[in-house]
Short mmCIF file of C-alpha atoms in Angstrom, two decimals:
data_model
loop_
_atom_site.label_atom_id
_atom_site.label_comp_id
_atom_site.label_asym_id
_atom_site.label_seq_id
_atom_site.Cartn_x
_atom_site.Cartn_y
_atom_site.Cartn_z
CA MET B 1 46.11 -22.49 12.91
CA LEU B 2 43.36 -24.08 10.90
CA PHE B 3 45.44 -24.36 7.75
CA SER B 4 48.77 -26.16 7.96
CA ASN B 5 49.34 -26.08 4.14
CA GLN B 6 48.51 -23.12 1.92
CA SER B 7 48.87 -24.66 -1.51
CA ASN B 8 50.32 -27.63 -3.33
CA GLN B 9 53.56 -25.69 -3.89
CA THR B 10 53.91 -25.06 -0.19
CA MET B 11 53.29 -28.73 0.48
CA LEU B 12 56.12 -29.69 -1.91
CA LYS B 13 58.48 -27.27 -0.21
CA ASN B 14 57.74 -28.82 3.16
CA VAL B 15 58.55 -32.39 2.05
CA PRO B 16 61.53 -33.47 4.19
CA ASN B 17 64.76 -34.69 2.59
CA PRO B 18 64.94 -38.46 3.11
CA GLU B 19 68.71 -38.19 3.69
CA LYS B 20 68.22 -35.90 6.67
CA LYS B 21 67.03 -37.03 10.04
CA ARG B 22 63.32 -36.35 10.27
CA GLU B 23 62.40 -34.11 13.20
CA PRO B 24 59.13 -34.65 15.01
CA GLN B 25 56.50 -32.12 13.87
CA VAL B 26 53.42 -30.87 15.64
CA ASP B 27 50.32 -30.14 13.60
CA ASN B 28 48.79 -27.03 15.08
CA ALA B 29 45.46 -27.89 13.48
CA GLN B 30 44.88 -30.66 16.00
CA PHE B 31 44.16 -28.12 18.72
CA ASN B 32 41.17 -26.91 16.69
CA ASP B 33 40.04 -30.35 15.62
CA GLN B 34 36.74 -31.83 16.77
CA ARG B 35 38.51 -35.16 16.99
CA ALA B 36 40.83 -33.79 19.68
CA PRO B 37 40.21 -34.71 23.35
CA SER B 38 38.49 -31.33 23.92
CA ILE B 39 35.71 -32.30 21.56
CA LEU B 40 33.00 -30.93 23.84
CA LEU B 41 34.41 -27.45 23.33
CA HIS B 42 34.42 -27.72 19.54
CA LEU B 43 31.12 -29.30 18.69
CA ASP B 44 29.49 -28.21 15.45
CA LYS B 45 27.53 -25.12 16.54
CA GLY B 46 25.11 -25.43 13.64
CA ALA B 47 24.26 -29.02 14.49
CA ALA B 48 23.85 -28.23 18.18
CA ILE B 49 21.53 -25.29 17.45
CA ALA B 50 19.49 -27.41 15.02
CA LEU B 51 19.16 -30.19 17.60
CA VAL B 52 17.93 -27.82 20.32
CA ARG B 53 15.56 -26.10 17.89
CA ASN B 54 14.05 -29.38 16.72
CA LEU B 55 13.62 -30.65 20.28
CA ILE B 56 11.79 -27.46 21.27
CA LEU B 57 9.59 -27.63 18.18
CA CYS B 58 8.82 -31.31 18.79
CA LEU B 59 7.99 -30.62 22.44
CA CYS B 60 5.65 -27.75 21.50
CA ASP B 61 3.89 -29.90 18.90
CA SER B 62 3.49 -32.72 21.40
CA LEU B 63 1.97 -30.43 24.02
CA LEU B 64 -0.44 -28.87 21.52
CA ILE B 65 -1.47 -32.24 20.07
CA SER B 66 -2.13 -33.49 23.58
CA LEU B 67 -4.10 -30.34 24.36
CA GLY B 68 -6.19 -30.87 21.23
CA TRP B 69 -7.09 -34.44 22.16
CA LEU B 70 -7.75 -33.60 25.81
CA THR B 71 -10.01 -30.71 24.79
CA ALA B 72 -11.94 -32.94 22.41
CA LYS B 73 -12.21 -35.67 25.04
CA TRP B 74 -13.49 -33.18 27.64
CA ILE B 75 -16.17 -31.88 25.27
CA VAL B 76 -17.37 -35.37 24.31
CA ILE B 77 -17.48 -36.63 27.91
CA SER B 78 -19.04 -33.47 29.36
CA THR B 79 -21.84 -33.47 26.78
CA ASN B 80 -22.46 -37.23 27.26
CA PHE B 81 -22.69 -37.75 23.49
CA PHE B 82 -21.79 -41.41 23.52
CA LYS B 83 -21.81 -42.38 27.17
CA SER B 84 -24.81 -44.65 26.77
CA VAL B 85 -23.64 -46.19 23.50
CA GLY B 86 -20.26 -47.63 24.41
CA SER B 87 -16.68 -46.86 25.24
CA PHE B 88 -13.81 -46.03 22.93
CA ASP B 89 -10.59 -47.99 22.79
CA LEU B 90 -7.51 -46.79 20.92
CA ILE B 91 -4.77 -49.39 20.60
CA GLY B 92 -5.57 -50.85 23.98
CA SER B 93 -5.93 -47.54 25.87
CA SER B 94 -9.22 -45.83 26.66
CA PRO B 95 -9.50 -42.02 26.59
CA GLU B 96 -10.35 -42.17 30.27
CA GLN B 97 -6.87 -43.59 30.91
CA PRO B 98 -3.84 -41.25 30.96
CA GLY B 99 -1.78 -43.52 28.69
CA PHE B 100 -4.05 -43.12 25.68
CA LEU B 101 -1.99 -40.15 24.42
CA PHE B 102 1.26 -42.09 23.97
CA PRO B 103 0.34 -43.96 20.75
CA ILE B 104 -1.33 -40.82 19.38
CA LEU B 105 1.80 -38.74 19.93
CA ALA B 106 4.10 -41.45 18.59
CA ILE B 107 2.15 -41.78 15.34
CA THR B 108 1.48 -38.07 14.82
CA ILE B 109 4.97 -36.82 15.65
CA GLY B 110 6.46 -39.65 13.59
CA ILE B 111 4.48 -38.63 10.50
CA ILE B 112 5.41 -34.96 10.94
CA ALA B 113 9.09 -35.86 11.30
CA ALA B 114 8.96 -38.21 8.28
CA ALA B 115 7.56 -35.32 6.20
CA GLY B 116 10.66 -33.27 7.02
CA LEU B 117 8.82 -30.63 9.03
CA TYR B 118 11.53 -30.64 11.69
CA SER B 119 14.39 -30.06 9.27
CA ARG B 120 15.18 -26.93 7.26
CA ARG B 121 13.55 -23.55 7.93
CA ASP B 122 11.55 -23.52 4.68
CA SER B 123 10.20 -27.02 5.40
CA ARG B 124 9.15 -26.08 8.93
CA ARG B 125 6.96 -23.30 7.50
CA ARG B 126 4.99 -25.46 5.07
CA PHE B 127 1.70 -25.20 6.91
CA LEU B 128 -0.37 -26.95 4.23
CA ARG B 129 1.90 -29.99 4.47
CA LEU B 130 1.56 -29.85 8.26
CA ILE B 131 -2.25 -29.96 7.93
CA SER B 132 -1.91 -32.95 5.60
CA CYS B 133 0.31 -34.75 8.12
CA LEU B 134 -2.12 -34.16 10.97
CA THR B 135 -5.00 -35.39 8.81
CA LEU B 136 -3.07 -38.48 7.74
CA ALA B 137 -2.21 -39.25 11.37
CA GLN B 138 -5.89 -39.04 12.27
CA VAL B 139 -6.84 -41.44 9.48
CA ILE B 140 -4.16 -43.91 10.54
CA LEU B 141 -5.37 -43.75 14.14
CA ILE B 142 -8.93 -44.53 13.05
CA VAL B 143 -7.80 -47.46 10.90
CA LEU B 144 -5.58 -48.89 13.65
CA ALA B 145 -8.34 -48.54 16.24
CA PHE B 146 -10.80 -50.33 13.95
CA LEU B 147 -8.39 -53.15 13.04
CA TYR B 148 -7.30 -53.66 16.64
CA ARG B 149 -10.87 -53.85 17.98
CA PRO B 150 -13.14 -54.34 14.94
CA GLY B 151 -16.32 -54.77 16.98
CA ILE B 152 -15.97 -51.70 19.11
CA PHE B 153 -17.85 -48.47 18.62
CA LEU B 154 -15.69 -45.52 17.55
CA SER B 155 -16.60 -42.06 18.74
CA ARG B 156 -16.66 -40.11 15.51
CA SER B 157 -17.21 -36.85 17.36
CA LEU B 158 -14.01 -37.41 19.36
CA PHE B 159 -11.96 -37.95 16.19
CA ILE B 160 -13.47 -34.97 14.38
CA LEU B 161 -13.09 -32.60 17.32
CA ALA B 162 -9.58 -33.87 18.05
CA TRP B 163 -8.59 -33.28 14.42
CA ILE B 164 -10.01 -29.74 14.42
CA PHE B 165 -8.43 -28.75 17.72
CA THR B 166 -5.11 -30.37 16.85
CA VAL B 167 -4.85 -28.56 13.51
CA VAL B 168 -5.83 -25.21 15.03
CA PHE B 169 -3.58 -25.52 18.08
CA VAL B 170 -0.50 -26.77 16.21
CA LEU B 171 -0.77 -24.18 13.43
CA PHE B 172 -1.36 -21.38 15.91
CA GLY B 173 1.50 -22.58 18.09
CA ARG B 174 3.95 -22.74 15.19
CA PHE B 175 2.91 -19.31 14.00
CA LEU B 176 3.41 -17.85 17.49
CA LEU B 177 6.78 -19.57 17.75
CA GLU B 178 7.92 -18.12 14.41
CA LEU B 179 6.65 -14.70 15.47
CA ALA B 180 8.52 -14.97 18.77
CA VAL B 181 11.74 -15.89 16.97
CA ILE B 182 11.33 -12.95 14.58
CA THR B 183 10.69 -10.57 17.48
CA VAL B 184 13.66 -11.82 19.47
CA ARG B 185 16.00 -11.64 16.48
CA SER B 186 14.81 -8.14 15.62
CA LYS B 187 16.37 -7.11 18.93
CA GLY B 188 19.71 -8.69 18.05
CA ILE B 189 19.26 -11.79 20.21
CA LEU B 190 19.88 -15.39 19.06
CA THR B 191 22.00 -14.22 16.14
CA ARG B 192 24.41 -16.59 14.40
CA LYS B 193 27.89 -15.24 13.72
CA ILE B 194 29.02 -15.77 10.14
CA PHE B 195 31.96 -14.83 7.94
CA LEU B 196 31.70 -13.86 4.26
CA ILE B 197 34.29 -14.76 1.63
CA GLY B 198 34.08 -13.37 -1.90
CA THR B 199 34.40 -10.25 -4.03
CA PRO B 200 33.05 -6.95 -2.60
CA ARG B 201 30.10 -7.00 -5.01
CA ASP B 202 29.12 -10.56 -4.10
CA THR B 203 29.49 -10.04 -0.35
CA LEU B 204 27.36 -6.88 -0.53
CA ALA B 205 24.57 -8.79 -2.29
CA ALA B 206 24.87 -11.57 0.29
CA LYS B 207 24.62 -9.07 3.16
CA ILE B 208 21.42 -7.57 1.71
CA SER B 209 19.84 -11.00 1.17
CA LEU B 210 20.73 -12.31 4.63
CA LYS B 211 19.59 -9.14 6.36
CA LEU B 212 16.19 -9.05 4.66
CA ILE B 213 15.18 -12.68 4.51
CA SER B 214 16.61 -14.00 7.78
CA ASN B 215 15.25 -11.29 10.13
CA ARG B 216 18.70 -10.61 11.61
CA GLU B 217 19.30 -14.31 12.19
CA PHE B 218 22.84 -13.91 10.87
CA GLN B 219 25.42 -11.44 12.15
CA VAL B 220 28.27 -10.77 9.73
CA VAL B 221 31.39 -10.43 11.89
CA GLY B 222 33.88 -10.18 9.04
CA GLN B 223 34.63 -10.67 5.38
CA ILE B 224 37.57 -11.20 3.06
CA ASP B 225 38.01 -9.86 -0.46
CA LEU B 226 39.15 -12.65 -2.78
CA SER B 227 39.99 -10.17 -5.54
CA THR B 228 43.12 -9.05 -3.67
CA ILE B 229 46.33 -11.03 -3.81
CA GLU B 230 46.99 -10.38 -0.12
CA GLY B 231 43.69 -12.01 0.77
CA GLN B 232 44.68 -15.24 -0.98
CA LYS B 233 48.13 -15.35 0.63
CA ASN B 234 46.91 -15.03 4.21
CA TRP B 235 44.63 -18.09 4.42
CA PRO B 236 46.15 -19.53 7.62
CA LYS B 237 45.79 -16.22 9.45
CA ILE B 238 42.28 -15.67 8.05
CA LEU B 239 41.02 -19.07 9.10
CA GLU B 240 42.55 -18.69 12.53
CA ASP B 241 40.79 -15.35 12.97
CA ILE B 242 37.50 -16.92 11.87
CA GLN B 243 37.61 -19.43 14.70
CA GLN B 244 38.76 -16.89 17.26
CA GLN B 245 35.66 -14.77 16.51
CA ASP B 246 33.44 -17.72 17.47
CA VAL B 247 32.04 -17.98 13.94
CA GLY B 248 29.59 -20.81 13.39
CA GLU B 249 29.32 -20.65 9.60
CA VAL B 250 31.32 -19.39 6.65
CA PHE B 251 29.46 -18.18 3.56
CA VAL B 252 31.50 -18.38 0.37
CA CYS B 253 30.23 -16.23 -2.51
CA SER B 254 32.92 -17.24 -5.05
CA TRP B 255 33.75 -20.91 -4.62
CA GLN B 256 35.92 -21.04 -7.75
CA SER B 257 38.23 -18.41 -6.26
CA ILE B 258 39.04 -20.45 -3.15
CA PRO B 259 42.65 -21.70 -3.24
CA ASN B 260 42.85 -25.38 -2.42
CA PRO B 261 39.07 -25.69 -1.75
CA MET B 262 39.14 -29.29 -0.48
CA SER B 263 41.67 -28.49 2.24
CA PHE B 264 39.67 -25.34 3.03
CA TYR B 265 36.50 -27.42 3.46
CA TRP B 266 38.10 -30.07 5.67
CA ASN B 267 39.77 -27.55 7.96
CA LEU B 268 36.47 -25.74 8.48
CA LYS B 269 34.55 -28.94 9.21
CA THR B 270 37.13 -30.33 11.61
CA ALA B 271 36.95 -27.06 13.52
CA GLY B 272 33.18 -27.35 13.83
CA ILE B 273 32.42 -24.51 11.37
CA ASN B 274 29.70 -25.03 8.78
CA LEU B 275 30.29 -24.08 5.16
CA ARG B 276 27.69 -22.60 2.82
CA VAL B 277 28.26 -21.73 -0.84
CA LEU B 278 26.16 -18.78 -2.02
CA PRO B 279 25.57 -18.61 -5.79
CA VAL B 280 25.09 -14.84 -5.54
CA GLY B 281 25.34 -14.25 -9.28
CA LEU B 282 22.65 -16.85 -10.03
CA GLU B 283 19.19 -15.25 -10.13
CA LEU B 284 16.65 -18.03 -9.75
CA PRO B 285 13.37 -17.29 -11.56
CA TYR B 286 11.07 -19.34 -9.34
CA GLN B 287 10.54 -20.17 -5.70
CA SER B 288 11.36 -23.41 -3.86
CA PRO B 289 14.23 -24.71 -6.03
CA GLN B 290 15.34 -28.26 -5.28
CA ILE B 291 18.97 -29.31 -5.67
CA GLU B 292 19.48 -32.79 -7.07
CA MET B 293 22.83 -34.42 -7.65
CA ILE B 294 23.29 -36.14 -11.03
CA GLY B 295 26.53 -37.98 -10.58
CA ARG B 296 28.74 -35.34 -8.96
CA MET B 297 27.02 -32.47 -10.73
CA PRO B 298 24.49 -30.37 -8.77
CA THR B 299 21.35 -29.49 -10.71
CA ILE B 300 18.57 -27.09 -9.71
CA GLN B 301 14.96 -28.06 -10.35
CA PHE B 302 12.23 -25.42 -10.15
CA SER B 303 8.71 -25.81 -8.84
CA THR B 304 5.57 -23.92 -9.86
CA PRO B 305 6.08 -20.14 -10.10
CA ALA B 306 5.16 -18.17 -6.99
CA ILE B 307 1.81 -16.43 -6.47
CA MET B 308 0.03 -18.44 -9.14
CA GLY B 309 -2.85 -20.90 -9.00
CA THR B 310 -3.87 -21.73 -5.45
CA ASP B 311 -1.17 -19.37 -4.14
CA PHE B 312 -2.87 -16.44 -5.86
CA TRP B 313 -6.32 -17.23 -4.46
CA LEU B 314 -4.91 -17.88 -0.99
CA LYS B 315 -3.20 -14.50 -1.08
CA ARG B 316 -6.33 -12.87 -2.54
CA GLY B 317 -8.56 -14.27 0.20
CA PHE B 318 -6.16 -13.04 2.85
CA ASP B 319 -6.08 -9.57 1.26
CA LEU B 320 -9.87 -9.28 1.13
CA THR B 321 -10.35 -10.39 4.73
CA VAL B 322 -7.73 -8.04 6.17
CA ALA B 323 -8.77 -5.10 3.97
CA VAL B 324 -12.44 -5.34 5.03
CA LEU B 325 -11.52 -5.58 8.73
CA LEU B 326 -9.10 -2.65 8.50
CA LEU B 327 -11.61 -0.41 6.72
CA ILE B 328 -14.17 -1.13 9.42
CA PHE B 329 -11.84 -0.43 12.35
CA ILE B 330 -10.02 2.62 10.95
CA SER B 331 -13.03 4.35 9.38
CA PRO B 332 -13.05 7.06 12.15
CA ILE B 333 -9.36 7.77 11.44
CA LEU B 334 -10.03 8.04 7.71
CA LEU B 335 -12.84 10.52 8.35
CA LEU B 336 -10.62 12.64 10.61
CA ILE B 337 -7.82 12.71 8.01
CA ALA B 338 -10.28 13.80 5.33
CA VAL B 339 -11.44 16.74 7.46
CA LEU B 340 -7.84 17.84 8.21
CA ILE B 341 -6.88 17.75 4.51
CA LYS B 342 -9.89 19.88 3.61
CA LEU B 343 -9.05 22.46 6.30
CA ASP B 344 -5.33 22.59 5.49
CA SER B 345 -5.33 23.45 1.77
CA PRO B 346 -7.75 23.84 -1.13
CA GLY B 347 -8.35 20.84 -3.35
CA GLN B 348 -9.80 17.35 -3.31
CA ILE B 349 -9.42 14.95 -0.39
CA PHE B 350 -8.21 12.05 -2.49
CA TYR B 351 -5.50 12.02 -5.12
CA LYS B 352 -5.85 9.52 -7.94
CA GLN B 353 -2.88 8.78 -10.14
CA THR B 354 -2.51 6.38 -13.05
CA ARG B 355 0.01 3.67 -12.25
CA LEU B 356 1.26 0.43 -13.73
CA GLY B 357 -0.31 -2.74 -12.34
CA LEU B 358 -0.43 -6.46 -13.04
CA ARG B 359 0.80 -7.37 -16.53
CA GLY B 360 1.28 -3.70 -17.39
CA ARG B 361 -2.37 -2.73 -16.94
CA HIS B 362 -3.05 0.88 -15.99
CA PHE B 363 -5.23 1.68 -12.97
CA LYS B 364 -5.98 4.61 -10.69
CA VAL B 365 -4.30 4.34 -7.30
CA TRP B 366 -6.08 6.01 -4.35
CA LYS B 367 -4.17 8.16 -1.88
CA PHE B 368 -4.90 10.99 0.50
CA ARG B 369 -3.76 14.23 -1.12
CA THR B 370 -0.48 15.36 0.47
CA MET B 371 0.61 17.97 -2.08
CA VAL B 372 -0.62 21.22 -3.54
CA ILE B 373 -3.01 21.10 -6.51
CA ASN B 374 -0.40 21.84 -9.23
CA ALA B 375 2.18 19.35 -7.92
CA ASP B 376 2.54 17.54 -11.26
CA GLN B 377 3.45 20.73 -13.08
CA LEU B 378 5.95 21.76 -10.40
CA MET B 379 7.78 18.41 -10.56
CA LYS B 380 9.34 19.30 -13.91
CA GLU B 381 11.11 22.19 -12.21
CA LEU B 382 12.42 19.89 -9.46
CA GLU B 383 13.78 17.04 -11.63
CA ALA B 384 17.34 18.28 -11.07
CA ASN B 385 16.93 17.70 -7.31
CA ASN B 386 16.06 14.01 -7.66
CA GLU B 387 17.92 12.07 -4.94
CA LEU B 388 17.47 8.60 -6.44
CA LYS B 389 20.22 7.22 -8.66
CA GLY B 390 19.32 6.26 -12.21
CA GLY B 391 16.45 8.74 -12.53
CA VAL B 392 13.77 6.03 -12.61
CA LEU B 393 12.01 7.20 -9.43
CA PHE B 394 11.66 10.73 -8.10
CA LYS B 395 12.39 11.26 -4.40
CA MET B 396 13.21 14.48 -2.60
CA LYS B 397 13.38 14.95 1.16
CA ASP B 398 12.38 18.61 1.44
CA ASP B 399 9.83 18.64 -1.37
CA PRO B 400 8.22 22.12 -1.40
CA ARG B 401 5.01 20.73 -2.93
CA ILE B 402 4.04 18.83 0.25
CA THR B 403 1.43 20.45 2.52
CA LYS B 404 1.65 20.62 6.32
CA VAL B 405 -0.91 17.85 6.84
CA GLY B 406 0.63 15.96 3.94
CA LYS B 407 4.03 15.94 5.61
CA PHE B 408 2.51 14.35 8.72
CA LEU B 409 0.58 11.80 6.66
CA ARG B 410 3.70 10.82 4.73
CA LYS B 411 5.78 10.53 7.88
CA TYR B 412 3.47 7.79 9.15
CA SER B 413 2.39 6.51 5.68
CA LEU B 414 -1.23 7.37 6.46
CA ASP B 415 -1.66 8.71 2.93
CA GLU B 416 -1.50 5.11 1.66
CA LEU B 417 -4.57 3.92 3.62
CA PRO B 418 -7.13 4.63 0.81
CA GLN B 419 -5.34 2.00 -1.27
CA LEU B 420 -7.35 -0.56 0.69
CA ILE B 421 -10.05 0.37 -1.87
CA ASN B 422 -7.68 -0.75 -4.64
CA VAL B 423 -7.19 -4.02 -2.74
CA LEU B 424 -10.96 -4.62 -2.60
CA ARG B 425 -11.23 -3.93 -6.33
CA GLY B 426 -8.54 -6.53 -7.10
CA GLN B 427 -6.08 -3.96 -8.47
CA MET B 428 -3.61 -4.26 -5.61
CA SER B 429 -2.54 -6.56 -2.81
CA LEU B 430 -1.59 -5.77 0.77
CA VAL B 431 1.99 -6.86 0.10
CA GLY B 432 3.83 -6.66 -3.20
CA PRO B 433 6.03 -4.41 -5.34
CA ARG B 434 4.89 -0.79 -5.16
CA PRO B 435 2.91 0.43 -8.21
CA LEU B 436 4.93 3.15 -9.91
CA PRO B 437 3.72 6.24 -11.79
CA LEU B 438 3.95 6.20 -15.58
CA ARG B 439 6.69 8.83 -15.38
CA ASP B 440 8.89 6.37 -13.47
CA VAL B 441 8.04 3.44 -15.74
CA GLU B 442 9.39 5.35 -18.74
CA GLY B 443 12.87 4.89 -17.28
CA PHE B 444 12.52 1.11 -16.92
CA ALA B 445 15.06 -1.24 -18.46
CA PRO B 446 13.52 -4.36 -20.06
CA HIS B 447 14.33 -6.58 -17.05
CA HIS B 448 12.53 -4.20 -14.66
CA PHE B 449 9.13 -5.26 -16.02
CA ALA B 450 9.53 -8.61 -14.22
CA ARG B 451 8.05 -6.91 -11.13
CA GLN B 452 4.75 -6.54 -13.01
CA ASN B 453 4.12 -10.31 -12.93
CA VAL B 454 2.32 -9.95 -9.58
CA LEU B 455 -0.23 -7.59 -8.13
CA PRO B 456 1.37 -4.41 -6.77
CA GLY B 457 1.15 -3.91 -3.02
CA ILE B 458 0.51 -1.22 -0.42
CA THR B 459 3.73 -2.28 1.29
CA GLY B 460 6.58 -4.53 0.28
CA LEU B 461 10.07 -5.78 0.98
CA TRP B 462 11.53 -2.54 -0.33
CA GLN B 463 9.45 -0.46 2.08
CA VAL B 464 10.46 -2.43 5.19
CA SER B 465 14.13 -2.46 4.16
CA GLY B 466 14.84 1.24 4.27
CA ARG B 467 12.00 2.80 2.30
CA SER B 468 13.26 6.14 0.93
CA ASP B 469 16.75 5.51 2.35
CA ILE B 470 17.39 3.13 -0.56
CA ILE B 471 18.65 5.58 -3.18
CA ASP B 472 19.48 3.08 -5.94
CA PHE B 473 16.47 1.79 -7.88
CA GLU B 474 18.39 -1.30 -8.97
CA ASN B 475 18.65 -2.38 -5.33
CA ALA B 476 14.94 -1.69 -4.85
CA PHE B 477 14.21 -3.81 -7.92
CA ARG B 478 16.28 -6.68 -6.53
CA LEU B 479 14.24 -6.57 -3.34
CA ASP B 480 10.99 -6.77 -5.33
CA VAL B 481 12.25 -9.76 -7.32
CA MET B 482 13.48 -11.37 -4.11
CA TYR B 483 9.97 -11.08 -2.66
CA ILE B 484 8.36 -12.54 -5.80
CA ASN B 485 10.74 -15.49 -5.91
CA ASN B 486 10.39 -16.29 -2.20
CA TRP B 487 6.72 -15.53 -1.63
CA SER B 488 4.78 -17.27 1.09
CA LEU B 489 1.86 -16.28 3.28
CA LEU B 490 4.23 -16.24 6.23
CA LEU B 491 6.48 -13.78 4.38
CA ASP B 492 3.45 -11.51 3.88
CA PHE B 493 2.76 -11.70 7.63
CA GLN B 494 6.38 -10.79 8.36
CA ILE B 495 6.39 -7.82 5.98
CA LEU B 496 3.10 -6.49 7.40
CA TRP B 497 4.49 -6.85 10.91
CA LYS B 498 7.70 -5.05 9.93
CA THR B 499 5.66 -2.35 8.19
CA VAL B 500 3.96 -1.43 11.46
CA HIS B 501 7.35 -1.28 13.18
CA VAL B 502 8.92 0.83 10.39
CA VAL B 503 5.97 3.24 10.19
CA PHE B 504 5.93 3.97 13.92
CA ASN B 505 9.69 4.49 13.91
CA ARG B 506 9.32 6.82 10.91
CA LYS B 507 12.36 5.19 9.33
CA GLY B 508 13.19 6.40 5.84
CA ALA B 509 9.85 8.19 5.37
CA TYR B 510 9.55 11.55 3.63
#
C-alpha cells in the first residue's frame, strides 16, 4: 500500500511497547517506492513525458533553424550576391563548411531554452517571445562574428534571409506540432491518466476545465468524494487503487480536506505520481497569473488583462484577414442560400436582431432568416417549453417556428455566416462569447455582464463544448469567462478548428 499510516492517532496506536520484544516489520510502501531496486519501473511518468516532449521540440527547432540557414545560404550563393566581395566567417567556420551550423544551433537553442520556451505548456506557446529569442540570437551571432574577425566582410543578406526563414520555419513548425498534438488527442491518443480528489462540485468543475482547455490531454480514471466519512477512512485502499490504475497525476480540488497532507504528498511522490492542487473555487480575473512565494505563503500576481492593448489589435487584424478571405471564397454558397430562403418561405433573406455587444452597446446582428416572419410574437406562446435552466436563454429542439431551409441551415450553423459582416464592421469577432438578444439579457445576474468586456464572437468556447446540449446558462457563462481569462491567438485557432469539427458532426445543433 502507498499509505502505511492513516493519521497521527493510528501512528500512536502502532507504537510498540518497549517492554515487549520488537518484531521485525515490513513496510509495504517500499515496493511502490522509486528508491526501491525496481526504480526503472516506477520513474516519475510526468518527468519522463516532459523530457521526451522537450527533446522532440528541441530537435524540431534545431532542424528548422538549420533549414532556415541552409535556405538563406543557398539563395545568397546561387545569386552570387557577394561572391566577388569576400567570404563570410562565423566563429571560425565558413558557410561553405558543414560545421558552420554548430555554433549557430548552440547559441540559438541556448537562448530559447534560457527563455523557458521548453518548459511549461503556456510558455511553449508564447510565439512573440520566441520571435524575440530568434532575433536576439541573430544579433549575438553578428556581434560574435564581428568581434572574432573584425576585418572581415559580413554578408548582411545572409543574416537577414536567415533570420526571416528561421522565424517563419520555427513558428510554422511549432504551430503544426501543436495542431498535430491537438488532433491526436482529439482521438483519445496520448492521454494522461489522472485521479480527482475533492467534493463533487469541485471535481465537476475540474472535469469541465480539463476537458475544454487541455483538448483531451487528461483522462479522468477515477475520483473520491472528500465530503463522505468513508472516503476519508479508506486512504490506504484509495492510494493503492490509484497506483494500480497507472495514474500519472493526482489533482486535489480541496487541499484543506486532505487528512495528513504531508504524508499524502510524500507517498505520492515516492510512487512516481505527480500532485497538482486545483484552486477550483478561486476565479482569477486575468490571464497569465504568476505564483510567487513570499516566505512560505504562495501569492498570485496578475498580468495585463486579456484582449486589451496589443492583444486587441492582434486579434482584430486576424479577424479582418480571415473574414475578408472567407467572404471571397464562400460568396457562391451565400448566394445559393439566399435563393433557397426566398423560395422556401415568404419574407426577407436576412434577419437582423438587436443584441448586446462590447460594453453593453446595442447592435444589429446579421443572420440568414431561419424562422417564419412572426417568430418573435410566437415565442411568447412557447416560453413554457424553454429547455434551458434559469430562463436566461430560450432553446427548444422542435421549435415550430423554424422553416424547412432554416432547419438545415441551423443544423450546420450556416445561418451564422452573414455575421462576417458584423466582424468587418468591428461589432463582432470570429471567436468570443455569443451576443445574446435583449430578451435574454433581461435575465442576467450582475456578474453575467462580465462577458461583455470583450467583443462577442461568431463562435466560442461554449459552442465547441456542447452547443445547445449545455442546458444550464451558468455553465455556459463559466465557459465564456474561461475563454476571456485564458485568451490567446492559439486558443482562437483551436476554437475555430473545433468549430469546423463540431459543425460537420452536427453535435448539439438545433
